[in-house]
XYZ file of N, CA and C in Angstrom:
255
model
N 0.813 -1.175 0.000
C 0.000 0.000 0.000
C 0.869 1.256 0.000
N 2.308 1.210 0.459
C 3.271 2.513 0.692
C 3.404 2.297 -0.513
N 3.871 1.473 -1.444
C 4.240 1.870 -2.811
C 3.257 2.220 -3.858
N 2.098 2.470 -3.127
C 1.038 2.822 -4.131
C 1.082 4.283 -4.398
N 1.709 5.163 -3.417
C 1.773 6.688 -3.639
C 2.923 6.801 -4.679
N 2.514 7.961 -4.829
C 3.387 8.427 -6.091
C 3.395 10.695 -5.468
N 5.209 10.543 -4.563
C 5.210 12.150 -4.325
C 5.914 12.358 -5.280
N 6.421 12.535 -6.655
C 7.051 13.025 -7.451
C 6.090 14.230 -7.656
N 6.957 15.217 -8.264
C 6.254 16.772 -8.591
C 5.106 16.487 -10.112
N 4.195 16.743 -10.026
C 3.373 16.558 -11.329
C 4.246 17.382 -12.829
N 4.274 16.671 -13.554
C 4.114 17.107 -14.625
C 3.894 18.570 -15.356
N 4.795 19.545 -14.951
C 3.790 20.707 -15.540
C 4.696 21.574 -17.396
N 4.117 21.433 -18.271
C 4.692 22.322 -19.215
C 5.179 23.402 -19.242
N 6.238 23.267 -19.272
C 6.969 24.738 -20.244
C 5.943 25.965 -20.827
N 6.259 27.077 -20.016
C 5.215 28.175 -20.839
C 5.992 28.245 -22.173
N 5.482 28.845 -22.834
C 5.027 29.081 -23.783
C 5.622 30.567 -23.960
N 6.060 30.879 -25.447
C 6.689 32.632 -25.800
C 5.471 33.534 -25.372
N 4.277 33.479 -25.754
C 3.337 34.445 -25.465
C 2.739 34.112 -24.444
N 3.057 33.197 -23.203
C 2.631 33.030 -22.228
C 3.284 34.251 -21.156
N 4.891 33.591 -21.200
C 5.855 34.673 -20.618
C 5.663 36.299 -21.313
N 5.282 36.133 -22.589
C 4.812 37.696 -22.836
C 3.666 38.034 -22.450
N 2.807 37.435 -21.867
C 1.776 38.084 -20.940
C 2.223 37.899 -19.912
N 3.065 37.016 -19.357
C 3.262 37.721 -17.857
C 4.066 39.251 -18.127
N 5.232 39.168 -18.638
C 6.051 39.899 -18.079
C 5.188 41.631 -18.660
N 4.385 41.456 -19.558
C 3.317 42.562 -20.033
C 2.877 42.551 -18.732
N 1.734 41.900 -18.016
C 1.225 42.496 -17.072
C 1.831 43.029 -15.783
N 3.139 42.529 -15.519
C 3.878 42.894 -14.272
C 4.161 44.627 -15.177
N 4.567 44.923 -16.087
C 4.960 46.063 -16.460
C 3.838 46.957 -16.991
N 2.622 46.454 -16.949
C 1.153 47.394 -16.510
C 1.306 47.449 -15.494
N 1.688 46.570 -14.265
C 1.083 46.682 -12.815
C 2.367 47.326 -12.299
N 3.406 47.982 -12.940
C 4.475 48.643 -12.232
C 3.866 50.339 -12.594
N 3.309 50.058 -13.592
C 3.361 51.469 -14.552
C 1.631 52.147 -14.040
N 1.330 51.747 -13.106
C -0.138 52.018 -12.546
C 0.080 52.720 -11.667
N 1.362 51.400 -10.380
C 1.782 52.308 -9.084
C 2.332 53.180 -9.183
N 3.391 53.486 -10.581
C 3.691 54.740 -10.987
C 2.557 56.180 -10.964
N 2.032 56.006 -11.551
C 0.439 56.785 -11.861
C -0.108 56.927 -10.705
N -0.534 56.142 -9.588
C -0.837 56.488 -8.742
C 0.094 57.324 -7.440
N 1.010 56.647 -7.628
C 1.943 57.457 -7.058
C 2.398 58.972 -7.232
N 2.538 58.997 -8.824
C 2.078 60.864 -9.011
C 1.295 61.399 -8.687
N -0.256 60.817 -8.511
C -1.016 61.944 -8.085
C -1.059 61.569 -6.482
N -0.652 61.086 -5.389
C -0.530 60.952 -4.500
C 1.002 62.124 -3.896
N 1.722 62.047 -4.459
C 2.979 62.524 -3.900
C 2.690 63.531 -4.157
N 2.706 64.497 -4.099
C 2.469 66.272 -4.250
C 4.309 66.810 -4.771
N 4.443 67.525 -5.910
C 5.590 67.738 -6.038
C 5.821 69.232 -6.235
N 7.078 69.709 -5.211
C 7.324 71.115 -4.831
C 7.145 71.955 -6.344
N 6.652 73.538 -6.488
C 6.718 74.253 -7.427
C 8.269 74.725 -7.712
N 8.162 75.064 -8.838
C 9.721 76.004 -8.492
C 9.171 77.209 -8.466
N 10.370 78.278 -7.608
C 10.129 79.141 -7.116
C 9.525 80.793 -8.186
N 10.531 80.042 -9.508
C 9.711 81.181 -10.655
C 8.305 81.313 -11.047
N 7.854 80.501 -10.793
C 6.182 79.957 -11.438
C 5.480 80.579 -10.832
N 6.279 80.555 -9.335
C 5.142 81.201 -7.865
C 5.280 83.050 -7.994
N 6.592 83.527 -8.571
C 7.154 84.338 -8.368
C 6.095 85.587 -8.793
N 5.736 85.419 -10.441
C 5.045 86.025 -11.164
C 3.662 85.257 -12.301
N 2.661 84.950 -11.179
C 1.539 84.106 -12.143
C 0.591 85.330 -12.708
N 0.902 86.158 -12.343
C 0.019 87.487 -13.293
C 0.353 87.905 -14.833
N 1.604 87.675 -14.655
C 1.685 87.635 -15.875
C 1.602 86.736 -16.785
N 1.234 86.955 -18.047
C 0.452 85.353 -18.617
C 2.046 85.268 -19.966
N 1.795 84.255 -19.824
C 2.547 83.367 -21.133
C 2.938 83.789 -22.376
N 3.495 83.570 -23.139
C 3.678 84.167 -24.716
C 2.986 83.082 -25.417
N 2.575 82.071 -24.950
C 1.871 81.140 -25.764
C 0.437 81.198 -25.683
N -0.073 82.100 -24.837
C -1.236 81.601 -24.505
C -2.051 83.341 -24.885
N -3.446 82.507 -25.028
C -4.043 83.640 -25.607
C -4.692 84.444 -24.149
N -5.122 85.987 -24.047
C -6.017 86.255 -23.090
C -7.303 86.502 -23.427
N -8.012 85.565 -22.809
C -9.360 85.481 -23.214
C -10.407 85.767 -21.514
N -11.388 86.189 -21.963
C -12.486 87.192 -21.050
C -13.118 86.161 -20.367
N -13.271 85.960 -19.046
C -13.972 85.139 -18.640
C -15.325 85.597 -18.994
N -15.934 84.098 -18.731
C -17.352 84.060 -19.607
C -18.305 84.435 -18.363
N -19.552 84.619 -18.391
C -20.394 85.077 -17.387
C -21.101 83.271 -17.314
N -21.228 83.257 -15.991
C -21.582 82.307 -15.563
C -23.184 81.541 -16.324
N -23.189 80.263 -17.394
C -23.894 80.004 -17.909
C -25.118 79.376 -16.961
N -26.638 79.242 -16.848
C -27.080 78.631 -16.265
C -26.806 76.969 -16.842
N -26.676 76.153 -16.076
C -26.659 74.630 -15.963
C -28.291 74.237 -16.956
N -28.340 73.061 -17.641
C -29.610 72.244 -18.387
C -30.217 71.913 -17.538
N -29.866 71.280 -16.620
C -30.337 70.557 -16.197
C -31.332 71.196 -14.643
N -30.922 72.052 -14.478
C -31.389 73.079 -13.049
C -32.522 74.149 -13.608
N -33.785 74.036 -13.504
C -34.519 74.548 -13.817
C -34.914 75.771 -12.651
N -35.094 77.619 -13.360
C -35.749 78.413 -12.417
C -36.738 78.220 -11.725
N -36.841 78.619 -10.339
C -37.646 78.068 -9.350
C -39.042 79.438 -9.754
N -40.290 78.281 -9.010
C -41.276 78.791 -9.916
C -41.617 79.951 -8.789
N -42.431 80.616 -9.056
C -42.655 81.827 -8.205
C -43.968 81.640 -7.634
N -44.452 81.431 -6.763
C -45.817 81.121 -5.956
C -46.547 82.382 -5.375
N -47.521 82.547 -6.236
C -48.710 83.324 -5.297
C -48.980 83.532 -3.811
N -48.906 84.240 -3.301
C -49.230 84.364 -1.881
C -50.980 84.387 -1.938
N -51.569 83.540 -1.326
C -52.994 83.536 -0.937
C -53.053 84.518 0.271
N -54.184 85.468 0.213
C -54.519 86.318 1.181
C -55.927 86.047 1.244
Protein backbone atom coordinates (compact mmCIF):
# COMPACT_ATOMS: atom_id res chain seq x y z
CA UNK A 1 0.00 0.00 0.00
CA UNK A 2 3.27 2.51 0.69
CA UNK A 3 4.24 1.87 -2.81
CA UNK A 4 1.04 2.82 -4.13
CA UNK A 5 1.77 6.69 -3.64
CA UNK A 6 3.39 8.43 -6.09
CA UNK A 7 5.21 12.15 -4.32
CA UNK A 8 7.05 13.02 -7.45
CA UNK A 9 6.25 16.77 -8.59
CA UNK A 10 3.37 16.56 -11.33
CA UNK A 11 4.11 17.11 -14.63
CA UNK A 12 3.79 20.71 -15.54
CA UNK A 13 4.69 22.32 -19.22
CA UNK A 14 6.97 24.74 -20.24
CA UNK A 15 5.22 28.17 -20.84
CA UNK A 16 5.03 29.08 -23.78
CA UNK A 17 6.69 32.63 -25.80
CA UNK A 18 3.34 34.44 -25.47
CA UNK A 19 2.63 33.03 -22.23
CA UNK A 20 5.86 34.67 -20.62
CA UNK A 21 4.81 37.70 -22.84
CA UNK A 22 1.78 38.08 -20.94
CA UNK A 23 3.26 37.72 -17.86
CA UNK A 24 6.05 39.90 -18.08
CA UNK A 25 3.32 42.56 -20.03
CA UNK A 26 1.22 42.50 -17.07
CA UNK A 27 3.88 42.89 -14.27
CA UNK A 28 4.96 46.06 -16.46
CA UNK A 29 1.15 47.39 -16.51
CA UNK A 30 1.08 46.68 -12.82
CA UNK A 31 4.47 48.64 -12.23
CA UNK A 32 3.36 51.47 -14.55
CA UNK A 33 -0.14 52.02 -12.55
CA UNK A 34 1.78 52.31 -9.08
CA UNK A 35 3.69 54.74 -10.99
CA UNK A 36 0.44 56.79 -11.86
CA UNK A 37 -0.84 56.49 -8.74
CA UNK A 38 1.94 57.46 -7.06
CA UNK A 39 2.08 60.86 -9.01
CA UNK A 40 -1.02 61.94 -8.09
CA UNK A 41 -0.53 60.95 -4.50
CA UNK A 42 2.98 62.52 -3.90
CA UNK A 43 2.47 66.27 -4.25
CA UNK A 44 5.59 67.74 -6.04
CA UNK A 45 7.32 71.12 -4.83
CA UNK A 46 6.72 74.25 -7.43
CA UNK A 47 9.72 76.00 -8.49
CA UNK A 48 10.13 79.14 -7.12
CA UNK A 49 9.71 81.18 -10.65
CA UNK A 50 6.18 79.96 -11.44
CA UNK A 51 5.14 81.20 -7.87
CA UNK A 52 7.15 84.34 -8.37
CA UNK A 53 5.04 86.02 -11.16
CA UNK A 54 1.54 84.11 -12.14
CA UNK A 55 0.02 87.49 -13.29
CA UNK A 56 1.69 87.63 -15.87
CA UNK A 57 0.45 85.35 -18.62
CA UNK A 58 2.55 83.37 -21.13
CA UNK A 59 3.68 84.17 -24.72
CA UNK A 60 1.87 81.14 -25.76
CA UNK A 61 -1.24 81.60 -24.51
CA UNK A 62 -4.04 83.64 -25.61
CA UNK A 63 -6.02 86.25 -23.09
CA UNK A 64 -9.36 85.48 -23.21
CA UNK A 65 -12.49 87.19 -21.05
CA UNK A 66 -13.97 85.14 -18.64
CA UNK A 67 -17.35 84.06 -19.61
CA UNK A 68 -20.39 85.08 -17.39
CA UNK A 69 -21.58 82.31 -15.56
CA UNK A 70 -23.89 80.00 -17.91
CA UNK A 71 -27.08 78.63 -16.27
CA UNK A 72 -26.66 74.63 -15.96
CA UNK A 73 -29.61 72.24 -18.39
CA UNK A 74 -30.34 70.56 -16.20
CA UNK A 75 -31.39 73.08 -13.05
CA UNK A 76 -34.52 74.55 -13.82
CA UNK A 77 -35.75 78.41 -12.42
CA UNK A 78 -37.65 78.07 -9.35
CA UNK A 79 -41.28 78.79 -9.92
CA UNK A 80 -42.65 81.83 -8.21
CA UNK A 81 -45.82 81.12 -5.96
CA UNK A 82 -48.71 83.32 -5.30
CA UNK A 83 -49.23 84.36 -1.88
CA UNK A 84 -52.99 83.54 -0.94
CA UNK A 85 -54.52 86.32 1.18
Amino acid sequence: MASDLDFSPPEVPEPTFLENLLRYGLFLGAIFQLICVLAILVPVPKSHEAEAEPSEPRSGEVMRKPKAAAPSANKRPKKETKKKR
